[in-house]
Amino acid sequence: MYKPGQTVKFRALAMNPDLTVRNDTMDIFVRDANGNGLKQWTNVSGYGNTGVVEKSFPLAKEPVFGDWTIAVTIKGTKESKSFSVQKYVLPKFETTLDVTEHPLD
């Protein structure tokens, strides 16, 4: 879960079904809970021959709350994952203290 103003960090790993690294370029799109496209990277290559792309972006101070989606497309194959953006609410708790009559005895 992310809160307003935080930085979203993610990695995309491109692999073939036989678990070998895929070195094709990828397109990455970020959509908010309303489906609005907010960020994109196109024709991104993995670092070296690893197939790994690492990206980040800051959330606004007043973002759309809900489930956001990061979608990655490689040569027509699309995969996506969601993450939650929520308002920070202080947790509520209660403390009960039992005091003895002679605490130092």
A tleap script that builds the chain and sets N, CA, C and O, in Angstrom:
source leaprc.protein.ff14SB
mol = sequence {
  NMET TYR LYS PRO GLY GLN THR VAL LYS PHE
  ARG ALA LEU ALA MET ASN PRO ASP LEU THR
  VAL ARG ASN ASP THR MET ASP ILE PHE VAL
  ARG ASP ALA ASN GLY ASN GLY LEU LYS GLN
  TRP THR ASN VAL SER GLY TYR GLY ASN THR
  GLY VAL VAL GLU LYS SER PHE PRO LEU ALA
  LYS GLU PRO VAL PHE GLY ASP TRP THR ILE
  ALA VAL THR ILE LYS GLY THR LYS GLU SER
  LYS SER PHE SER VAL GLN LYS TYR VAL LEU
  PRO LYS PHE GLU THR THR LEU ASP VAL THR
  GLU HIE PRO LEU CASP
}
set mol.1.N position { 0.840 -1.174 0.000 }
set mol.1.CA position { 0.000 0.000 0.000 }
set mol.1.C position { 0.887 1.239 0.000 }
set mol.1.O position { 1.870 1.320 0.737 }
set mol.2.N position { 0.527 2.179 -0.822 }
set mol.2.CA position { 1.250 3.444 -0.906 }
set mol.2.C position { 0.354 4.571 -0.407 }
set mol.2.O position { -0.872 4.504 -0.496 }
set mol.3.N position { 0.997 5.599 0.116 }
set mol.3.CA position { 0.288 6.773 0.627 }
set mol.3.C position { 0.614 7.975 -0.248 }
set mol.3.O position { 1.629 7.973 -0.945 }
set mol.4.N position { -0.232 9.004 -0.221 }
set mol.4.CA position { 0.041 10.210 -1.006 }
set mol.4.C position { 1.452 10.737 -0.761 }
set mol.4.O position { 1.920 10.765 0.377 }
set mol.5.N position { 2.124 11.152 -1.825 }
set mol.5.CA position { 3.464 11.721 -1.731 }
set mol.5.C position { 4.598 10.706 -1.731 }
set mol.5.O position { 5.756 11.087 -1.901 }
set mol.6.N position { 4.295 9.425 -1.546 }
set mol.6.CA position { 5.352 8.415 -1.545 }
set mol.6.C position { 5.806 8.128 -2.981 }
set mol.6.O position { 5.125 8.469 -3.948 }
set mol.7.N position { 6.971 7.495 -3.087 }
set mol.7.CA position { 7.506 7.101 -4.389 }
set mol.7.C position { 7.209 5.625 -4.631 }
set mol.7.O position { 7.559 4.773 -3.815 }
set mol.8.N position { 6.573 5.332 -5.741 }
set mol.8.CA position { 6.294 3.956 -6.138 }
set mol.8.C position { 7.520 3.447 -6.886 }
set mol.8.O position { 7.962 4.060 -7.859 }
set mol.9.N position { 8.064 2.331 -6.430 }
set mol.9.CA position { 9.231 1.715 -7.070 }
set mol.9.C position { 8.831 0.321 -7.526 }
set mol.9.O position { 8.166 -0.412 -6.795 }
set mol.10.N position { 9.240 -0.045 -8.744 }
set mol.10.CA position { 8.901 -1.377 -9.239 }
set mol.10.C position { 9.964 -1.870 -10.206 }
set mol.10.O position { 10.775 -1.098 -10.718 }
set mol.11.N position { 9.937 -3.184 -10.444 }
set mol.11.CA position { 10.819 -3.828 -11.414 }
set mol.11.C position { 9.969 -4.698 -12.325 }
set mol.11.O position { 9.007 -5.329 -11.888 }
set mol.12.N position { 10.338 -4.721 -13.585 }
set mol.12.CA position { 9.703 -5.613 -14.554 }
set mol.12.C position { 10.780 -6.573 -15.047 }
set mol.12.O position { 11.872 -6.151 -15.430 }
set mol.13.N position { 10.472 -7.843 -15.037 }
set mol.13.CA position { 11.407 -8.874 -15.457 }
set mol.13.C position { 10.817 -9.598 -16.663 }
set mol.13.O position { 9.713 -10.137 -16.587 }
set mol.14.N position { 11.542 -9.611 -17.762 }
set mol.14.CA position { 11.078 -10.263 -18.985 }
set mol.14.C position { 11.716 -11.640 -19.114 }
set mol.14.O position { 12.935 -11.769 -19.219 }
set mol.15.N position { 10.864 -12.672 -19.103 }
set mol.15.CA position { 11.356 -14.043 -19.217 }
set mol.15.C position { 10.494 -14.818 -20.211 }
set mol.15.O position { 9.309 -14.534 -20.383 }
set mol.16.N position { 11.106 -15.785 -20.851 }
set mol.16.CA position { 10.399 -16.701 -21.730 }
set mol.16.C position { 9.774 -17.814 -20.895 }
set mol.16.O position { 10.115 -17.967 -19.723 }
set mol.17.N position { 8.856 -18.597 -21.486 }
set mol.17.CA position { 8.247 -19.705 -20.743 }
set mol.17.C position { 9.260 -20.720 -20.202 }
set mol.17.O position { 8.999 -21.384 -19.199 }
set mol.18.N position { 10.420 -20.839 -20.871 }
set mol.18.CA position { 11.446 -21.779 -20.393 }
set mol.18.C position { 12.384 -21.127 -19.367 }
set mol.18.O position { 13.436 -21.674 -19.034 }
set mol.19.N position { 11.978 -19.936 -18.870 }
set mol.19.CA position { 12.686 -19.179 -17.828 }
set mol.19.C position { 14.012 -18.576 -18.285 }
set mol.19.O position { 14.836 -18.197 -17.452 }
set mol.20.N position { 14.225 -18.484 -19.574 }
set mol.20.CA position { 15.393 -17.760 -20.068 }
set mol.20.C position { 15.040 -16.282 -20.188 }
set mol.20.O position { 13.877 -15.912 -20.350 }
set mol.21.N position { 16.071 -15.449 -20.105 }
set mol.21.CA position { 15.864 -14.004 -20.152 }
set mol.21.C position { 15.427 -13.578 -21.543 }
set mol.21.O position { 15.936 -14.061 -22.554 }
set mol.22.N position { 14.474 -12.665 -21.564 }
set mol.22.CA position { 13.991 -12.101 -22.821 }
set mol.22.C position { 14.539 -10.687 -22.927 }
set mol.22.O position { 14.304 -9.865 -22.041 }
set mol.23.N position { 15.263 -10.394 -23.994 }
set mol.23.CA position { 15.913 -9.089 -24.134 }
set mol.23.C position { 15.168 -8.137 -25.073 }
set mol.23.O position { 15.765 -7.201 -25.603 }
set mol.24.N position { 13.876 -8.369 -25.280 }
set mol.24.CA position { 13.078 -7.473 -26.112 }
set mol.24.C position { 12.759 -6.193 -25.343 }
set mol.24.O position { 12.775 -6.168 -24.112 }
set mol.25.N position { 12.467 -5.128 -26.098 }
set mol.25.CA position { 12.052 -3.885 -25.436 }
set mol.25.C position { 10.632 -4.042 -24.913 }
set mol.25.O position { 9.860 -4.864 -25.406 }
set mol.26.N position { 10.303 -3.242 -23.910 }
set mol.26.CA position { 8.969 -3.302 -23.312 }
set mol.26.C position { 8.375 -1.908 -23.193 }
set mol.26.O position { 9.089 -0.908 -23.112 }
set mol.27.N position { 7.057 -1.872 -23.187 }
set mol.27.CA position { 6.307 -0.642 -22.940 }
set mol.27.C position { 5.641 -0.795 -21.582 }
set mol.27.O position { 5.030 -1.823 -21.290 }
set mol.28.N position { 5.765 0.237 -20.755 }
set mol.28.CA position { 5.224 0.199 -19.399 }
set mol.28.C position { 4.251 1.354 -19.237 }
set mol.28.O position { 4.566 2.498 -19.564 }
set mol.29.N position { 3.058 1.041 -18.724 }
set mol.29.CA position { 2.017 2.042 -18.526 }
set mol.29.C position { 1.497 1.975 -17.094 }
set mol.29.O position { 1.293 0.890 -16.549 }
set mol.30.N position { 1.285 3.145 -16.491 }
set mol.30.CA position { 0.722 3.231 -15.144 }
set mol.30.C position { -0.636 3.911 -15.244 }
set mol.30.O position { -0.767 4.983 -15.834 }
set mol.31.N position { -1.656 3.265 -14.651 }
set mol.31.CA position { -3.011 3.825 -14.633 }
set mol.31.C position { -3.507 3.925 -13.200 }
set mol.31.O position { -3.261 3.043 -12.378 }
set mol.32.N position { -4.221 5.031 -12.912 }
set mol.32.CA position { -4.769 5.203 -11.567 }
set mol.32.C position { -6.060 4.399 -11.427 }
set mol.32.O position { -6.455 3.686 -12.349 }
set mol.33.N position { -6.716 4.515 -10.271 }
set mol.33.CA position { -7.925 3.735 -9.987 }
set mol.33.C position { -9.083 4.085 -10.916 }
set mol.33.O position { -10.013 3.291 -11.054 }
set mol.34.N position { -9.049 5.252 -11.556 }
set mol.34.CA position { -10.091 5.644 -12.510 }
set mol.34.C position { -9.745 5.241 -13.941 }
set mol.34.O position { -10.519 5.516 -14.858 }
set mol.35.N position { -8.595 4.594 -14.150 }
set mol.35.CA position { -8.184 4.166 -15.478 }
set mol.35.C position { -7.446 5.230 -16.276 }
set mol.35.O position { -7.162 5.037 -17.457 }
set mol.36.N position { -7.136 6.350 -15.638 }
set mol.36.CA position { -6.396 7.418 -16.318 }
set mol.36.C position { -4.925 7.027 -16.460 }
set mol.36.O position { -4.302 6.590 -15.492 }
set mol.37.N position { -4.370 7.184 -17.666 }
set mol.37.CA position { -2.948 6.928 -17.879 }
set mol.37.C position { -2.133 8.066 -17.278 }
set mol.37.O position { -2.310 9.222 -17.660 }
set mol.38.N position { -1.244 7.751 -16.345 }
set mol.38.CA position { -0.483 8.792 -15.646 }
set mol.38.C position { 0.998 8.799 -15.975 }
set mol.38.O position { 1.650 9.838 -15.875 }
set mol.39.N position { 1.532 7.659 -16.364 }
set mol.39.CA position { 2.965 7.568 -16.630 }
set mol.39.C position { 3.177 6.472 -17.660 }
set mol.39.O position { 2.473 5.462 -17.659 }
set mol.40.N position { 4.150 6.676 -18.539 }
set mol.40.CA position { 4.486 5.614 -19.480 }
set mol.40.C position { 5.956 5.695 -19.874 }
set mol.40.O position { 6.558 6.768 -19.914 }
set mol.41.N position { 6.500 4.539 -20.159 }
set mol.41.CA position { 7.849 4.413 -20.698 }
set mol.41.C position { 7.709 3.488 -21.902 }
set mol.41.O position { 7.121 2.413 -21.790 }
set mol.42.N position { 8.240 3.892 -23.044 }
set mol.42.CA position { 8.113 3.057 -24.242 }
set mol.42.C position { 9.494 2.637 -24.744 }
set mol.42.O position { 10.483 3.349 -24.569 }
set mol.43.N position { 9.531 1.471 -25.367 }
set mol.43.CA position { 10.771 0.899 -25.922 }
set mol.43.C position { 11.894 0.848 -24.895 }
set mol.43.O position { 13.034 1.209 -25.189 }
set mol.44.N position { 11.565 0.400 -23.695 }
set mol.44.CA position { 12.546 0.316 -22.609 }
set mol.44.C position { 13.244 -1.033 -22.681 }
set mol.44.O position { 12.595 -2.065 -22.849 }
set mol.45.N position { 14.555 -1.026 -22.554 }
set mol.45.CA position { 15.345 -2.261 -22.546 }
set mol.45.C position { 15.775 -2.590 -21.130 }
set mol.45.O position { 15.943 -1.700 -20.297 }
set mol.46.N position { 15.951 -3.878 -20.865 }
set mol.46.CA position { 16.457 -4.305 -19.571 }
set mol.46.C position { 17.912 -3.901 -19.408 }
set mol.46.O position { 18.611 -3.649 -20.390 }
set mol.47.N position { 18.359 -3.841 -18.174 }
set mol.47.CA position { 19.740 -3.467 -17.881 }
set mol.47.C position { 20.671 -4.597 -18.276 }
set mol.47.O position { 20.530 -5.730 -17.815 }
set mol.48.N position { 21.628 -4.273 -19.140 }
set mol.48.CA position { 22.557 -5.296 -19.618 }
set mol.48.C position { 21.779 -6.384 -20.336 }
set mol.48.O position { 20.923 -6.087 -21.170 }
set mol.49.N position { 22.061 -7.608 -20.031 }
set mol.49.CA position { 21.324 -8.740 -20.604 }
set mol.49.C position { 20.468 -9.427 -19.548 }
set mol.49.O position { 20.241 -10.635 -19.612 }
set mol.50.N position { 19.997 -8.655 -18.582 }
set mol.50.CA position { 19.247 -9.244 -17.474 }
set mol.50.C position { 17.754 -9.319 -17.720 }
set mol.50.O position { 17.074 -10.115 -17.072 }
set mol.51.N position { 17.215 -8.519 -18.635 }
set mol.51.CA position { 15.777 -8.473 -18.856 }
set mol.51.C position { 15.032 -7.718 -17.771 }
set mol.51.O position { 13.802 -7.731 -17.741 }
set mol.52.N position { 15.763 -7.057 -16.879 }
set mol.52.CA position { 15.154 -6.349 -15.748 }
set mol.52.C position { 15.121 -4.850 -16.017 }
set mol.52.O position { 16.126 -4.246 -16.393 }
set mol.53.N position { 13.943 -4.263 -15.815 }
set mol.53.CA position { 13.782 -2.817 -15.906 }
set mol.53.C position { 13.320 -2.338 -14.531 }
set mol.53.O position { 12.385 -2.893 -13.954 }
set mol.54.N position { 13.972 -1.321 -14.022 }
set mol.54.CA position { 13.636 -0.758 -12.711 }
set mol.54.C position { 13.204 0.687 -12.911 }
set mol.54.O position { 13.932 1.483 -13.504 }
set mol.55.N position { 12.014 1.025 -12.413 }
set mol.55.CA position { 11.477 2.380 -12.561 }
set mol.55.C position { 10.851 2.839 -11.258 }
set mol.55.O position { 10.593 2.042 -10.357 }
set mol.56.N position { 10.610 4.141 -11.178 }
set mol.56.CA position { 9.916 4.705 -10.020 }
set mol.56.C position { 9.226 5.994 -10.445 }
set mol.56.O position { 9.575 6.601 -11.457 }
set mol.57.N position { 8.248 6.393 -9.656 }
set mol.57.CA position { 7.562 7.664 -9.894 }
set mol.57.C position { 6.913 8.114 -8.593 }
set mol.57.O position { 6.472 7.282 -7.800 }
set mol.58.N position { 6.852 9.427 -8.367 }
set mol.58.CA position { 6.246 9.932 -7.137 }
set mol.58.C position { 4.730 10.043 -7.274 }
set mol.58.O position { 4.215 10.401 -8.334 }
set mol.59.N position { 4.032 9.735 -6.202 }
set mol.59.CA position { 2.592 9.965 -6.159 }
set mol.59.C position { 2.333 11.419 -5.806 }
set mol.59.O position { 3.108 12.030 -5.071 }
set mol.60.N position { 1.265 11.968 -6.317 }
set mol.60.CA position { 0.876 13.341 -5.983 }
set mol.60.C position { 0.468 13.425 -4.510 }
set mol.60.O position { 0.223 12.406 -3.866 }
set mol.61.N position { 0.400 14.621 -4.001 }
set mol.61.CA position { -0.028 14.814 -2.607 }
set mol.61.C position { -1.510 14.483 -2.430 }
set mol.61.O position { -1.946 14.131 -1.333 }
set mol.62.N position { -2.286 14.597 -3.520 }
set mol.62.CA position { -3.716 14.263 -3.479 }
set mol.62.C position { -4.057 13.357 -4.659 }
set mol.62.O position { -4.731 13.789 -5.594 }
set mol.63.N position { -3.594 12.093 -4.626 }
set mol.63.CA position { -3.836 11.186 -5.751 }
set mol.63.C position { -5.250 10.593 -5.701 }
set mol.63.O position { -5.969 10.755 -4.715 }
set mol.64.N position { -5.625 9.917 -6.763 }
set mol.64.CA position { -6.864 9.144 -6.772 }
set mol.64.C position { -6.624 7.912 -5.909 }
set mol.64.O position { -5.652 7.185 -6.116 }
set mol.65.N position { -7.505 7.676 -4.946 }
set mol.65.CA position { -7.349 6.514 -4.070 }
set mol.65.C position { -7.977 5.283 -4.706 }
set mol.65.O position { -8.970 5.377 -5.428 }
set mol.66.N position { -7.384 4.133 -4.428 }
set mol.66.CA position { -7.892 2.865 -4.945 }
set mol.66.C position { -6.773 2.031 -5.521 }
set mol.66.O position { -5.599 2.243 -5.214 }
set mol.67.N position { -7.149 1.069 -6.367 }
set mol.67.CA position { -6.175 0.151 -6.959 }
set mol.67.C position { -5.650 0.701 -8.279 }
set mol.67.O position { -6.413 0.922 -9.219 }
set mol.68.N position { -4.353 0.918 -8.340 }
set mol.68.CA position { -3.663 1.397 -9.536 }
set mol.68.C position { -3.075 0.185 -10.244 }
set mol.68.O position { -2.919 -0.876 -9.640 }
set mol.69.N position { -2.748 0.340 -11.522 }
set mol.69.CA position { -2.227 -0.776 -12.321 }
set mol.69.C position { -0.954 -0.379 -13.053 }
set mol.69.O position { -0.855 0.707 -13.623 }
set mol.70.N position { 0.016 -1.288 -13.023 }
set mol.70.CA position { 1.218 -1.168 -13.851 }
set mol.70.C position { 1.126 -2.285 -14.878 }
set mol.70.O position { 1.077 -3.461 -14.516 }
set mol.71.N position { 1.101 -1.924 -16.161 }
set mol.71.CA position { 0.995 -2.909 -17.241 }
set mol.71.C position { 2.260 -2.869 -18.088 }
set mol.71.O position { 2.768 -1.800 -18.428 }
set mol.72.N position { 2.757 -4.053 -18.421 }
set mol.72.CA position { 3.964 -4.178 -19.243 }
set mol.72.C position { 3.599 -4.979 -20.490 }
set mol.72.O position { 2.995 -6.049 -20.399 }
set mol.73.N position { 3.970 -4.451 -21.650 }
set mol.73.CA position { 3.714 -5.131 -22.914 }
set mol.73.C position { 5.039 -5.380 -23.622 }
set mol.73.O position { 5.853 -4.472 -23.791 }
set mol.74.N position { 5.241 -6.648 -24.037 }
set mol.74.CA position { 6.435 -7.031 -24.792 }
set mol.74.C position { 5.956 -7.789 -26.028 }
set mol.74.O position { 5.399 -8.881 -25.916 }
set mol.75.N position { 6.174 -7.209 -27.197 }
set mol.75.CA position { 5.792 -7.838 -28.473 }
set mol.75.C position { 4.373 -8.414 -28.427 }
set mol.75.O position { 4.151 -9.567 -28.795 }
set mol.76.N position { 3.428 -7.609 -27.977 }
set mol.76.CA position { 2.026 -8.019 -27.961 }
set mol.76.C position { 1.578 -8.796 -26.740 }
set mol.76.O position { 0.378 -8.993 -26.550 }
set mol.77.N position { 2.504 -9.245 -25.907 }
set mol.77.CA position { 2.148 -9.958 -24.685 }
set mol.77.C position { 2.065 -8.949 -23.546 }
set mol.77.O position { 3.019 -8.217 -23.283 }
set mol.78.N position { 0.905 -8.914 -22.865 }
set mol.78.CA position { 0.687 -7.924 -21.815 }
set mol.78.C position { 0.459 -8.605 -20.474 }
set mol.78.O position { -0.314 -9.556 -20.364 }
set mol.79.N position { 1.147 -8.097 -19.461 }
set mol.79.CA position { 0.962 -8.544 -18.077 }
set mol.79.C position { 0.769 -7.304 -17.218 }
set mol.79.O position { 1.345 -6.253 -17.499 }
set mol.80.N position { -0.035 -7.424 -16.181 }
set mol.80.CA position { -0.242 -6.267 -15.303 }
set mol.80.C position { -0.355 -6.707 -13.852 }
set mol.80.O position { -0.715 -7.845 -13.548 }
set mol.81.N position { -0.043 -5.788 -12.982 }
set mol.81.CA position { -0.153 -5.985 -11.541 }
set mol.81.C position { -0.756 -4.725 -10.942 }
set mol.81.O position { -0.578 -3.625 -11.466 }
set mol.82.N position { -1.464 -4.898 -9.849 }
set mol.82.CA position { -2.106 -3.768 -9.186 }
set mol.82.C position { -1.460 -3.492 -7.840 }
set mol.82.O position { -0.872 -4.376 -7.217 }
set mol.83.N position { -1.583 -2.255 -7.411 }
set mol.83.CA position { -1.162 -1.865 -6.074 }
set mol.83.C position { -2.159 -0.838 -5.562 }
set mol.83.O position { -2.861 -0.195 -6.343 }
set mol.84.N position { -2.215 -0.693 -4.262 }
set mol.84.CA position { -3.216 0.157 -3.629 }
set mol.84.C position { -2.633 1.504 -3.209 }
set mol.84.O position { -1.524 1.579 -2.680 }
set mol.85.N position { -3.400 2.563 -3.455 }
set mol.85.CA position { -3.050 3.901 -2.976 }
set mol.85.C position { -4.169 4.315 -2.032 }
set mol.85.O position { -5.326 4.426 -2.439 }
set mol.86.N position { -3.822 4.541 -0.774 }
set mol.86.CA position { -4.825 4.851 0.243 }
set mol.86.C position { -4.401 6.031 1.101 }
set mol.86.O position { -3.213 6.313 1.261 }
set mol.87.N position { -5.379 6.700 1.638 }
set mol.87.CA position { -5.129 7.794 2.567 }
set mol.87.C position { -4.620 7.196 3.865 }
set mol.87.O position { -5.109 6.161 4.317 }
set mol.88.N position { -3.631 7.858 4.466 }
set mol.88.CA position { -3.091 7.360 5.730 }
set mol.88.C position { -4.031 7.729 6.861 }
set mol.88.O position { -4.387 8.895 7.032 }
set mol.89.N position { -4.425 6.741 7.621 }
set mol.89.CA position { -5.293 6.960 8.780 }
set mol.89.C position { -4.560 6.416 9.993 }
set mol.89.O position { -4.126 5.265 10.010 }
set mol.90.N position { -4.429 7.261 11.008 }
set mol.90.CA position { -3.778 6.809 12.233 }
set mol.90.C position { -4.564 5.652 12.835 }
set mol.90.O position { -5.791 5.715 12.921 }
set mol.91.N position { -3.874 4.604 13.249 }
set mol.91.CA position { -4.594 3.491 13.866 }
set mol.91.C position { -5.151 3.901 15.229 }
set mol.91.O position { -4.523 4.658 15.969 }
set mol.92.N position { -6.332 3.391 15.542 }
set mol.92.CA position { -6.938 3.680 16.842 }
set mol.92.C position { -6.606 2.539 17.791 }
set mol.92.O position { -6.611 1.370 17.405 }
set mol.93.N position { -6.322 2.891 19.022 }
set mol.93.CA position { -6.023 1.861 20.012 }
set mol.93.C position { -6.417 2.382 21.392 }
set mol.93.O position { -6.650 3.575 21.588 }
set mol.94.N position { -6.481 1.485 22.301 }
set mol.94.CA position { -6.853 1.826 23.664 }
set mol.94.C position { -5.815 1.232 24.601 }
set mol.94.O position { -5.336 0.119 24.383 }
set mol.95.N position { -5.474 1.963 25.627 }
set mol.95.CA position { -4.519 1.489 26.618 }
set mol.95.C position { -5.197 1.454 27.979 }
set mol.95.O position { -5.842 2.418 28.390 }
set mol.96.N position { -5.045 0.349 28.662 }
set mol.96.CA position { -5.592 0.206 30.006 }
set mol.96.C position { -4.420 0.026 30.958 }
set mol.96.O position { -3.524 -0.783 30.720 }
set mol.97.N position { -4.443 0.779 32.014 }
set mol.97.CA position { -3.350 0.730 32.986 }
set mol.97.C position { -3.913 0.362 34.343 }
set mol.97.O position { -4.782 1.057 34.872 }
set mol.98.N position { -3.415 -0.741 34.914 }
set mol.98.CA position { -3.792 -1.144 36.273 }
set mol.98.C position { -2.660 -0.735 37.193 }
set mol.98.O position { -1.524 -1.183 37.039 }
set mol.99.N position { -2.979 0.119 38.147 }
set mol.99.CA position { -1.977 0.629 39.073 }
set mol.99.C position { -2.154 -0.033 40.421 }
set mol.99.O position { -3.257 -0.046 40.968 }
set mol.100.N position { -1.063 -0.592 40.973 }
set mol.100.CA position { -1.140 -1.197 42.302 }
set mol.100.C position { -1.006 -0.088 43.350 }
set mol.100.O position { -0.513 1.002 43.057 }
set mol.101.N position { -1.446 -0.379 44.554 }
set mol.101.CA position { -1.406 0.627 45.620 }
set mol.101.C position { 0.018 0.920 46.060 }
set mol.101.O position { 0.318 2.054 46.435 }
set mol.102.N position { 0.903 -0.067 46.023 }
set mol.102.CA position { 2.295 0.082 46.479 }
set mol.102.C position { 3.231 -0.393 45.362 }
set mol.102.O position { 3.723 -1.520 45.408 }
set mol.103.N position { 3.475 0.440 44.384 }
set mol.103.CA position { 4.269 -0.017 43.234 }
set mol.103.C position { 5.727 -0.353 43.556 }
set mol.103.O position { 6.334 -1.145 42.835 }
set mol.104.N position { 6.303 0.214 44.603 }
set mol.104.CA position { 7.726 -0.021 44.886 }
set mol.104.C position { 7.975 -1.008 46.010 }
set mol.104.O position { 9.125 -1.189 46.413 }
set mol.105.N position { 6.969 -1.635 46.517 }
set mol.105.CA position { 7.157 -2.607 47.610 }
set mol.105.C position { 7.673 -3.923 47.124 }
set mol.105.O position { 7.881 -4.837 47.922 }
savepdb mol mol.pdb
quit
